[in-house]
CSV table of C-alpha atoms and ligand atoms in Angstrom, one decimal:
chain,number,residue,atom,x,y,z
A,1,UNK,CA,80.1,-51.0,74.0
A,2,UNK,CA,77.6,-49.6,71.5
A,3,UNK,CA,78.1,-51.0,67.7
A,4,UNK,CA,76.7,-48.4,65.9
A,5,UNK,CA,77.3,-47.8,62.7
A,6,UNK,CA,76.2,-44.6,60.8
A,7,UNK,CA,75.5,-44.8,57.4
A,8,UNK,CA,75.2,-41.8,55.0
A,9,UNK,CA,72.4,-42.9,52.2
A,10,UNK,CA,72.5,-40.9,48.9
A,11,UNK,CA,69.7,-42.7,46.7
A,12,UNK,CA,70.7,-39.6,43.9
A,13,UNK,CA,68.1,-39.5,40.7
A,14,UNK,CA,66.3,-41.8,38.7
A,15,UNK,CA,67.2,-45.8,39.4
A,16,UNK,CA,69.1,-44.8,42.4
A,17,UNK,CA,66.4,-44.7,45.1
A,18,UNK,CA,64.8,-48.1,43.8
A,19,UNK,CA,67.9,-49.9,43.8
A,20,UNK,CA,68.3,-48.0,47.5
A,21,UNK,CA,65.0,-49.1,48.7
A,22,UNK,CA,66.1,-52.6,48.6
A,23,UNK,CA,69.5,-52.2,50.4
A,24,UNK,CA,67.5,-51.0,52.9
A,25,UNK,CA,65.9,-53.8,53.5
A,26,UNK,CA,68.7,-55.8,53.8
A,27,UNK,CA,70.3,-53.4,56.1
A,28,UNK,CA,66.8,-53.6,58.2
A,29,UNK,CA,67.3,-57.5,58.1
A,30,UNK,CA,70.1,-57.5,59.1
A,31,UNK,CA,70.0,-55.0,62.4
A,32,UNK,CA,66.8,-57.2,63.1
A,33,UNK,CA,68.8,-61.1,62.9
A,34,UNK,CA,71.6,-59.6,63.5
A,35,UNK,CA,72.1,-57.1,65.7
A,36,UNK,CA,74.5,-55.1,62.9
A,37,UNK,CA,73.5,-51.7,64.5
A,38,UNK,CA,73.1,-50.0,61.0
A,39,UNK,CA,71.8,-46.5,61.2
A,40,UNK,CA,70.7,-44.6,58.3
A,41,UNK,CA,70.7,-41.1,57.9
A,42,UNK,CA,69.4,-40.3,54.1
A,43,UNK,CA,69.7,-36.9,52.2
A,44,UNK,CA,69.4,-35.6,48.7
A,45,UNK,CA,72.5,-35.4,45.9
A,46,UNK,CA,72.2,-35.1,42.2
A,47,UNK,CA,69.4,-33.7,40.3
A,48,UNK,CA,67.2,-34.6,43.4
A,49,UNK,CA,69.6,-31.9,45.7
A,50,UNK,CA,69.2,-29.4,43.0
A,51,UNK,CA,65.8,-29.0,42.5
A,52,UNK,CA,65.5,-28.9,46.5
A,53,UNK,CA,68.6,-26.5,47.1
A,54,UNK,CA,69.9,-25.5,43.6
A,55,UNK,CA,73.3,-27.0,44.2
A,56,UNK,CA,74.1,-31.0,43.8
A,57,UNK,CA,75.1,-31.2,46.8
A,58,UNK,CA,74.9,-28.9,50.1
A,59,UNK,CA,76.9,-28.1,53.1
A,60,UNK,CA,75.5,-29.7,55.2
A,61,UNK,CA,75.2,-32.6,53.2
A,62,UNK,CA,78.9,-33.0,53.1
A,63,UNK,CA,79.0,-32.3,56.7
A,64,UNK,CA,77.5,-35.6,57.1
A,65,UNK,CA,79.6,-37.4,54.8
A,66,UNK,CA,82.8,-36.4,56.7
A,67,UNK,CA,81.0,-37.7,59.8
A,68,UNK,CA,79.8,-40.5,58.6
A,69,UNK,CA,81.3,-44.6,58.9
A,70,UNK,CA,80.5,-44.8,55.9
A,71,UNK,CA,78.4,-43.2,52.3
A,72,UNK,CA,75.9,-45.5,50.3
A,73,UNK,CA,75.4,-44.0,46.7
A,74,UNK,CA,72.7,-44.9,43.8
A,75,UNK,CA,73.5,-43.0,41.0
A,76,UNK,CA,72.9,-39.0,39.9
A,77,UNK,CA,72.2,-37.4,36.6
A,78,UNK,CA,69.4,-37.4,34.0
A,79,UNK,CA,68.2,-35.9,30.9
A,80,UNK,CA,65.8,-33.5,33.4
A,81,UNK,CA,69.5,-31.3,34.4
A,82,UNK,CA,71.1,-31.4,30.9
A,83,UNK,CA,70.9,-27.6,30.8
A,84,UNK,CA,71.8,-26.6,34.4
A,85,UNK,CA,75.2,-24.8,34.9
A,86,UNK,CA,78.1,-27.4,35.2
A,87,UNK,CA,78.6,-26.4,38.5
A,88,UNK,CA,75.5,-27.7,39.4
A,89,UNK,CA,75.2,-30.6,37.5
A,90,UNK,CA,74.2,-33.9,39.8
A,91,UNK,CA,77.7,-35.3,38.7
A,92,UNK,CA,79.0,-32.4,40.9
A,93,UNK,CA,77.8,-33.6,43.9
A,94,UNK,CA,79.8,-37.2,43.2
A,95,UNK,CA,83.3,-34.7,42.7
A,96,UNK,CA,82.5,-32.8,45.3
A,97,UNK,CA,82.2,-35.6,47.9
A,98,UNK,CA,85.0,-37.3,46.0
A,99,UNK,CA,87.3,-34.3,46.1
A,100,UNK,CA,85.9,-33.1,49.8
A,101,UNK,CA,86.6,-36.6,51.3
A,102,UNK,CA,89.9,-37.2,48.9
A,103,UNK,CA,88.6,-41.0,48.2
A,104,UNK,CA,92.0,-41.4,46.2
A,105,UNK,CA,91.2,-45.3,45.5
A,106,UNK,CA,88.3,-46.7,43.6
A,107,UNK,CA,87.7,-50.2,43.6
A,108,UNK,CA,86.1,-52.1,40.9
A,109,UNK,CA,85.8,-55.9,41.6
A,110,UNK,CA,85.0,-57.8,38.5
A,111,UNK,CA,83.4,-61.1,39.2
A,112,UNK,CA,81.7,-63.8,37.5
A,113,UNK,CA,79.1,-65.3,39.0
A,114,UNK,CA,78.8,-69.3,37.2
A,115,UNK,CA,74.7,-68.3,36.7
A,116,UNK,CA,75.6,-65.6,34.6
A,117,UNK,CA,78.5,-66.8,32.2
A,118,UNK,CA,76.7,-67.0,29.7
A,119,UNK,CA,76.2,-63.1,29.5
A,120,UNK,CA,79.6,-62.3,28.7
A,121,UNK,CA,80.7,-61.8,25.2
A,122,UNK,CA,83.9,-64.0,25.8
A,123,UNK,CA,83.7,-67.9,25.7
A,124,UNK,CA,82.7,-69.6,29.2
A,125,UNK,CA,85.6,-71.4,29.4
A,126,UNK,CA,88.1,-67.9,29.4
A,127,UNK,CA,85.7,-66.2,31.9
A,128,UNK,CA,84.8,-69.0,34.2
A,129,UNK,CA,85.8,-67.8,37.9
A,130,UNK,CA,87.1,-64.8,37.5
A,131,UNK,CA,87.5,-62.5,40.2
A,132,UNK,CA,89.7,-59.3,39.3
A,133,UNK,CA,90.2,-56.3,41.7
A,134,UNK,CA,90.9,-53.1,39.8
A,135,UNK,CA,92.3,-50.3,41.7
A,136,UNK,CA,92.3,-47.1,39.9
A,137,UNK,CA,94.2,-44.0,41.3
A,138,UNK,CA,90.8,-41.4,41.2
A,139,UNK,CA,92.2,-37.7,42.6
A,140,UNK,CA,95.4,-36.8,40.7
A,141,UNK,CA,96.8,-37.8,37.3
A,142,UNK,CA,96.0,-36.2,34.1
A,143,UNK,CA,92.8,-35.9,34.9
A,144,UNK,CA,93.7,-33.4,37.4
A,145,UNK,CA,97.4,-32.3,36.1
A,146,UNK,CA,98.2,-28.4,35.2
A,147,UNK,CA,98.7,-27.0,32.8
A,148,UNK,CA,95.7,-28.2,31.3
A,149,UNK,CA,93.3,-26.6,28.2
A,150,UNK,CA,94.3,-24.7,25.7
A,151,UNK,CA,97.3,-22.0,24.4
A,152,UNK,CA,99.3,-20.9,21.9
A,153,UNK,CA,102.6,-21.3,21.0
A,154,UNK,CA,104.7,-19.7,18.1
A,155,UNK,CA,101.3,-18.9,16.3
A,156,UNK,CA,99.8,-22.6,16.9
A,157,UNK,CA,96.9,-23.6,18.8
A,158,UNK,CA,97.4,-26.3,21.4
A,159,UNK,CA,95.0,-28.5,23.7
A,160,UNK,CA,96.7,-29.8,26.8
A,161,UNK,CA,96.4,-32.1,29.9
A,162,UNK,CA,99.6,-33.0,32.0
A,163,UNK,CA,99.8,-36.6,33.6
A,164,UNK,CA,101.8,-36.0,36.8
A,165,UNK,CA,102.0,-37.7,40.1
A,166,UNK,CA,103.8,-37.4,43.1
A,167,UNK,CA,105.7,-39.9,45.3
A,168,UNK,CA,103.0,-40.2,48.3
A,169,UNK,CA,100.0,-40.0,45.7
A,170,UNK,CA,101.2,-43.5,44.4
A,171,UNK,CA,102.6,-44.5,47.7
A,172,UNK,CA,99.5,-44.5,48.9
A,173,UNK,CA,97.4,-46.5,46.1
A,174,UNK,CA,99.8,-49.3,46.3
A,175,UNK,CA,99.7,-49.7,50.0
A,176,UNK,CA,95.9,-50.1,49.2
A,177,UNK,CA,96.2,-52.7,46.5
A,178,UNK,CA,99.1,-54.7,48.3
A,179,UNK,CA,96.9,-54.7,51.2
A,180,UNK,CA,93.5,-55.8,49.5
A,181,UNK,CA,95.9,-58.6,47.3
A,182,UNK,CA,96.9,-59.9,51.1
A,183,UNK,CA,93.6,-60.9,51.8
A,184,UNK,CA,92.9,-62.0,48.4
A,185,UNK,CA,95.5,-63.9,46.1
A,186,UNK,CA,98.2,-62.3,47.1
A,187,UNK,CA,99.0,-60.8,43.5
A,188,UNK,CA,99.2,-57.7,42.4
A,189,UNK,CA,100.0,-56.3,38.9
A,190,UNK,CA,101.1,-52.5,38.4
A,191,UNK,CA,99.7,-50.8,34.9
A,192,UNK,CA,101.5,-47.9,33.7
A,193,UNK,CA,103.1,-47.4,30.1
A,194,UNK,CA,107.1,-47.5,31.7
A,195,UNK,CA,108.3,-47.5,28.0
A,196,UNK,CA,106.7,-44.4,26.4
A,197,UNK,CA,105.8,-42.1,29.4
A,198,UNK,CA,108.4,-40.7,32.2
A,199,UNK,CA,105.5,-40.4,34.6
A,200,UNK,CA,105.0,-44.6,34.0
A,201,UNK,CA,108.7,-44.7,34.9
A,202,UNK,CA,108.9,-43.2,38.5
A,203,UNK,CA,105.0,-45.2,38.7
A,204,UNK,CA,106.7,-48.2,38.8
A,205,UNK,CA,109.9,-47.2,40.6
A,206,UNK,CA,107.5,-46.2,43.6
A,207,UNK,CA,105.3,-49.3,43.3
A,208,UNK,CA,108.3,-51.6,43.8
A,209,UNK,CA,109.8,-49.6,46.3
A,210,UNK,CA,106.7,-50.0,48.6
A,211,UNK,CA,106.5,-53.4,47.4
A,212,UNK,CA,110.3,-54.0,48.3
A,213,UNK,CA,110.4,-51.9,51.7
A,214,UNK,CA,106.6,-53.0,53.1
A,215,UNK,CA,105.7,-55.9,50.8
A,216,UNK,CA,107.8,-58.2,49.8
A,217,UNK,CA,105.7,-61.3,50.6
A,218,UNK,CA,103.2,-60.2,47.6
A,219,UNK,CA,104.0,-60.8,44.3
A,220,UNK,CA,104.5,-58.6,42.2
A,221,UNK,CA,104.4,-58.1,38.3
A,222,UNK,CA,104.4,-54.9,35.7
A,223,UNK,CA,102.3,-54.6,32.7
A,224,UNK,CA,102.4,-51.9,30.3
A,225,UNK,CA,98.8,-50.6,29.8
A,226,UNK,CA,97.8,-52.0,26.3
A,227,UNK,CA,99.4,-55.0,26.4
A,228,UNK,CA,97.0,-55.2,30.0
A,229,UNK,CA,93.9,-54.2,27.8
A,230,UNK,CA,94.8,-57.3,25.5
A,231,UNK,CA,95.7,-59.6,28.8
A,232,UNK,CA,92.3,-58.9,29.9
A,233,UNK,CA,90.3,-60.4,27.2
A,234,UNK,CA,92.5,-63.2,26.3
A,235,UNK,CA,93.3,-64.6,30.0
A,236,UNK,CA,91.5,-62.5,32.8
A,237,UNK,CA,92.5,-65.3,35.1
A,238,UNK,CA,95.9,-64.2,35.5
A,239,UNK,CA,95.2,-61.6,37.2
A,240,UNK,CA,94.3,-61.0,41.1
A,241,UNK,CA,94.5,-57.4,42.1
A,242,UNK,CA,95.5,-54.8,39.3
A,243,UNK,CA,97.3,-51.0,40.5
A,244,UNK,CA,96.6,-48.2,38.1
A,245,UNK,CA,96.8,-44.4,37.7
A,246,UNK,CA,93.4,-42.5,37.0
A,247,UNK,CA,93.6,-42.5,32.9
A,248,UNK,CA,94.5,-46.2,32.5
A,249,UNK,CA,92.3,-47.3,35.5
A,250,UNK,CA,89.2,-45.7,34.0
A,251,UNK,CA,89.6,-48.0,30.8
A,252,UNK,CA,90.9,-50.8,32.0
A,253,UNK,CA,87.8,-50.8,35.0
A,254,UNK,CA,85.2,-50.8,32.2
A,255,UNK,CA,87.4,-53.2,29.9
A,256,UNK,CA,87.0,-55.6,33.0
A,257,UNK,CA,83.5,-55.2,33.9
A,258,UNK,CA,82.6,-56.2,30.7
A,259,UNK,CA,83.7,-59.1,31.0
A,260,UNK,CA,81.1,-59.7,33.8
A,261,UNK,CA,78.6,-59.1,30.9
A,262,UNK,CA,76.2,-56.9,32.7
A,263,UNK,CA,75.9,-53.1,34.0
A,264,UNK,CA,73.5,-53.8,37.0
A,265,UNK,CA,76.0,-56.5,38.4
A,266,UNK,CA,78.9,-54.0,39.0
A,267,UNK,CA,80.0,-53.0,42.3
A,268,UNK,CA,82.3,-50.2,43.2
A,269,UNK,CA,84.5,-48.8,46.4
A,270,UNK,CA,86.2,-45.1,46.7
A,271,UNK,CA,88.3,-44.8,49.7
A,272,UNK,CA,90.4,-42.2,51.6
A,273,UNK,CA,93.4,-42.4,53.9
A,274,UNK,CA,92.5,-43.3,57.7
A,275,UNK,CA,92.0,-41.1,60.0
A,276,UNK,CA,94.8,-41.5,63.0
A,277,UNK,CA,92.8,-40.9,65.8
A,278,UNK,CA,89.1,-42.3,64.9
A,279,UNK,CA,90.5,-45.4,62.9
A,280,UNK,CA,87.7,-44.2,60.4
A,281,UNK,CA,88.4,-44.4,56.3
A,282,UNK,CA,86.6,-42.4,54.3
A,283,UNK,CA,84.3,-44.6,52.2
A,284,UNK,CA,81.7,-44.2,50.0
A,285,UNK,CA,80.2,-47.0,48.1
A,286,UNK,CA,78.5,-47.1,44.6
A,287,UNK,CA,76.8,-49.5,41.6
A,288,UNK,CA,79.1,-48.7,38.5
A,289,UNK,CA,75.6,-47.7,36.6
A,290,UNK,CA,74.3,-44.2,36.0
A,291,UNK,CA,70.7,-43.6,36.9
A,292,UNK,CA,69.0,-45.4,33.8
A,293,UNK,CA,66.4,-43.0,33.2
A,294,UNK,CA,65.4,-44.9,30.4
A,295,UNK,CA,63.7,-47.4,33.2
A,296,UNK,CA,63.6,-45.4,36.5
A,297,UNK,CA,59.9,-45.8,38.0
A,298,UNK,CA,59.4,-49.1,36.4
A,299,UNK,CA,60.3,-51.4,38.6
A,300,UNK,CA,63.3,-53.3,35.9
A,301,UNK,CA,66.0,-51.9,37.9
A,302,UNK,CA,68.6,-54.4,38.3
A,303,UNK,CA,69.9,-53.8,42.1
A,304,UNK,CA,72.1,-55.9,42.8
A,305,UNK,CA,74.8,-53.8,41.7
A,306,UNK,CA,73.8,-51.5,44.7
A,307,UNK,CA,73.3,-54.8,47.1
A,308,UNK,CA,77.4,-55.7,46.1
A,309,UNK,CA,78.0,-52.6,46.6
A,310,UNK,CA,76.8,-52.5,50.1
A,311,UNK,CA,78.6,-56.1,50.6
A,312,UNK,CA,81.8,-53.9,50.0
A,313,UNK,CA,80.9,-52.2,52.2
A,314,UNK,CA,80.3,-54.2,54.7
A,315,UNK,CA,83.8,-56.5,54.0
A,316,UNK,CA,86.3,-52.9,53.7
A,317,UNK,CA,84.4,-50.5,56.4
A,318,UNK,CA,83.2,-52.7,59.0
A,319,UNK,CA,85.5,-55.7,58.9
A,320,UNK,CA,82.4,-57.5,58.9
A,321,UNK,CA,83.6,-60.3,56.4
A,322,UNK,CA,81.1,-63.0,57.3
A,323,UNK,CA,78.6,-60.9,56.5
A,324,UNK,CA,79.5,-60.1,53.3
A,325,UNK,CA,80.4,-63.2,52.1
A,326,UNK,CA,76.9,-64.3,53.3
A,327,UNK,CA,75.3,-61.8,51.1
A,328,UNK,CA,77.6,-62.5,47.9
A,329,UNK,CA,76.2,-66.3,48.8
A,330,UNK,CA,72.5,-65.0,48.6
A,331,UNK,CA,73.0,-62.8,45.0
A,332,UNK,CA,74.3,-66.3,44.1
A,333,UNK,CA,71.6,-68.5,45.2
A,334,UNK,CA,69.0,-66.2,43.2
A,335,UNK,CA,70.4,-66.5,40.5
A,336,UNK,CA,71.0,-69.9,40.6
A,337,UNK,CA,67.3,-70.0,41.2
A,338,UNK,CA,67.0,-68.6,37.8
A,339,UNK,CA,65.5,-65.0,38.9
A,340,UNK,CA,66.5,-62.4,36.7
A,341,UNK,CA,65.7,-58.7,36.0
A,342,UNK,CA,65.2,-57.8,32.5
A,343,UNK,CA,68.7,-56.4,32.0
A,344,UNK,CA,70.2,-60.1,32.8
A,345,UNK,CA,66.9,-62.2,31.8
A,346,UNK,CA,67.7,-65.0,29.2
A,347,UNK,CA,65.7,-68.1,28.0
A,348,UNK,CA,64.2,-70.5,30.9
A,349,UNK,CA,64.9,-68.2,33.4
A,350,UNK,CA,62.2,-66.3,35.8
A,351,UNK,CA,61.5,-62.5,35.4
A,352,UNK,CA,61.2,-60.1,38.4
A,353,UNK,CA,60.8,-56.6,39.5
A,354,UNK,CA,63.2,-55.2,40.8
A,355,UNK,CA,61.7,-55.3,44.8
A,356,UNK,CA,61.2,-59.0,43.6
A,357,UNK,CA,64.8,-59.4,43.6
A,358,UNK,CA,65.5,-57.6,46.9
A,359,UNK,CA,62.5,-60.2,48.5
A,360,UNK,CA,64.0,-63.3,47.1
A,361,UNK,CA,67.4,-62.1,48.8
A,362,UNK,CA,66.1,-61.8,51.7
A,363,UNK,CA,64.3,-65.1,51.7
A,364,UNK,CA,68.1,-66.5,51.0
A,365,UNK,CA,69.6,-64.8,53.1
A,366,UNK,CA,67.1,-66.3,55.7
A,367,UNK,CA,68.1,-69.6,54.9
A,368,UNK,CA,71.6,-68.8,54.6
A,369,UNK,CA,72.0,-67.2,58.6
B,1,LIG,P1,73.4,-45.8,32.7
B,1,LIG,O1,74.4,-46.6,33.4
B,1,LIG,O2,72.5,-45.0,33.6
B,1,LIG,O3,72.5,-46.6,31.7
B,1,LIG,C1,73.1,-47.3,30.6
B,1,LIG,C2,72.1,-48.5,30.2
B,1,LIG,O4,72.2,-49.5,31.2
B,1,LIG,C3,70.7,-48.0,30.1
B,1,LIG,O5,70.0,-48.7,29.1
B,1,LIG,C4,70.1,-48.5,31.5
B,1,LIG,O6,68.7,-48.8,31.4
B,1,LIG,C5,70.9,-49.7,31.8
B,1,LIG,N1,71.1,-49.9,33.2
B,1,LIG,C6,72.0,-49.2,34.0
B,1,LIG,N2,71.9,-49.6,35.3
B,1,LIG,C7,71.0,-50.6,35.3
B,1,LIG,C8,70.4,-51.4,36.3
B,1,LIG,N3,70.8,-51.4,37.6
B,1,LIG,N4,69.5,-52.3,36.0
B,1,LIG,C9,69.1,-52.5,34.7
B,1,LIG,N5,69.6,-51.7,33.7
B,1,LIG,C10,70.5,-50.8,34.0
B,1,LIG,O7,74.3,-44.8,31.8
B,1,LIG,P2,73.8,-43.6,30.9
B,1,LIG,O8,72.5,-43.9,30.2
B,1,LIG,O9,74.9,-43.3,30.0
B,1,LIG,O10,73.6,-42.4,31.8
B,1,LIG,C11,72.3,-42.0,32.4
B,1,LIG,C12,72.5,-40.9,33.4
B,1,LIG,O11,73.3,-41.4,34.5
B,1,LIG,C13,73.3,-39.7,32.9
B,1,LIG,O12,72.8,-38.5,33.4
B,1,LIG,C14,74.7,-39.9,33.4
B,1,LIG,O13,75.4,-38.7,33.5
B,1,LIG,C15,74.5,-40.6,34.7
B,1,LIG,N6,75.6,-41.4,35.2
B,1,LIG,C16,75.7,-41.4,36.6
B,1,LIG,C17,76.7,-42.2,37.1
B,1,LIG,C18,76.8,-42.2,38.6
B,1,LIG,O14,75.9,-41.7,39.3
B,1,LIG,N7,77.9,-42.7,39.2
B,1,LIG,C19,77.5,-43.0,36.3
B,1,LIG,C20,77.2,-43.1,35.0
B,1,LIG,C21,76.3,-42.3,34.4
């Protein structure tokens, strides 16, 4: 039986193909010790498609991407397409592949690694071991809601957005965060604002009913969203796997990373529903970080981000746990070893490029396999 795997690569603009150079050579490791069956298939998105194509992102691009097992991203955007239409901004290539393949959960894991505490702004002792999962709701909410802009009524001018969901758009998200919190802690917390909003109402009356009907061996809490913002930075450590609509997910994810301490550590997952007859969910996987342009072409890149994010996708694609967990070893060992890039580099530790840190993984995860 073949074990093929095809993988969409999207390096994107400015950071994004260094950081993507170096997952590839895990990914060639890794077919070469151990016979993972990675294929790559790389094309242009962002800033990098337009100036090819004019568009940021083309047909036949997101051909591939509904074909594929799976979509490895860097990062799109830079100061070079400020003045191109929105419609062909690089950031429309990420919502149209977002949109196109209705990846309607993103997953931010925020994770401390011990070699790094001391890059948070919070005390050691509040941050040591932490290991969140945020799932944020990404295609509907108010982010997406009509009416939305702006009108006037009785002779005033109004700006508007509508926060709506339906039943299966948080049916759905759940089922993903139960299931992740099964293989995890078993814990999930649902984030909505149940006292002030009608939409944060029939949020939680859906979470628990999937929790009651499907679930019921998780635990379960409810939070309302700001007393979750403050929960966050006094006692991460309560929490396990957090469930959140679009608006509150997109603060509370970058509350939470923060509390990791650095950008070019942050992994990220957006997933679709699974397809009945191939077994295949749509996944594309992405560092948290735009494309630095400030440092793209000088070797400081940080890639590990990218790296994590290829563990993810390794754990949530492929099944392929042992594999991942062998890589989030190695990003652990080299730091332990005291290698840094410049965006993590402190006193006493060891500076590298950022192919330097994509070597010294694969040296560990030589000695790991
Ligand atoms: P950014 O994340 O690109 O950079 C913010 C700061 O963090 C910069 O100082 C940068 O040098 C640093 N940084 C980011 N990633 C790093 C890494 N891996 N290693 C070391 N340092 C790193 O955010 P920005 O400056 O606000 O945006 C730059 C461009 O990226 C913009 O065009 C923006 O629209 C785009 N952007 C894209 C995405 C994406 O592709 N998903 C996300 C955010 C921003």
């Amino acid at each position: 039986m073949s074990n093929t795997k095809n993988i969409l690569m999207l390096p994107g603009d400015g950071i994004g193909p260094e950081v993507m150079a170096e997952v590839k050579k895990v990914i060639d490791w890794s077919n070469d010790k151990r016979d993972t069956g990675f294929e790559i298939e790389e094309d242009l998105v962002g800033g990098a498609c337009y100036d090819a194509h004019g568009c940021a992102v083309t047909d036949d691009t997101m051909v591939k991407a509904k074909s594929a097992d799976a979509i490895l991203l860097g990062a799109v955007g830079g100061p070079k397409w400020d003045n191109v239409a929105r419609e062909h901004r690089p950031e429309a290539g990420l919502l149209r592949l977002r949109k196109e393949l209705d990846l309607f959960a993103n997953l931010r894991p925020a994770l401390v690694f011990d070699a790094l505490i001391d890059a948070s702004t919070l005390k050691p002792d509040v941050v040591r071991g932490l290991d969140i999962m945020i799932v944020r709701e990404l295609t509907a909410g108010v982010y997406f809601g009509e009416p939305r802009g702006e009108e006037t009524r009785d002779g005033v001018d109004y700006g508007l957005d509508t926060q709506i969901y339906s039943e299966p758009e948080i049916d759905r998200v759940a089922r993903v965060a139960f299931d992740l919190a099964k293989k995890r802690n078993n814990k999930v917390t649902s984030v909505e604002k149940a006292n002030v909003m009608e939409s944060g109402v029939f949020w939680r009356k859906i979470v628990s009913k999937v929790h009651d009907a499907d679930y019921a061996d998780v635990e379960l809490g409810h939070m309302y969203a700001d007393n979750c913002a403050m929960q966050l930075v006094r006692w991460p450590a309560q929490f396990d796997v957090i469930v959140t609509d679009n608006l509150f997910g997109d603060l509370l994810s970058d509350c939470a990373a923060m509390l990791t301490g650095s950008l070019g550590m942050l992994p990220s997952a957006s997933l679709g529903t699974k397809d009945p007859v191939t077994g295949v969910i749509p996944a594309m996987y992405e560092p948290v970080h735009g494309s630095a342009p400030d440092i793209a072409g000088e070797g400081k890149a940080n890639p590990l981000a990218t790296l994590l994010s290829h563990s993810m996708m390794l754990r949530y694609s492929f099944d392929m746990a042992q594999d991942a967990d062998m890589l989030d070893q190695a990003v652990q060992n080299v730091l332990e070893r005291g290698l840094r890039t410049a965006d993590i580099m402190s006193d006493g530790m060891t500076q590298v490029t950022t192919s330097g840190m994509g070597d010294a993984l694969i040296e560990e995860l030589g000695k790991l396999s």
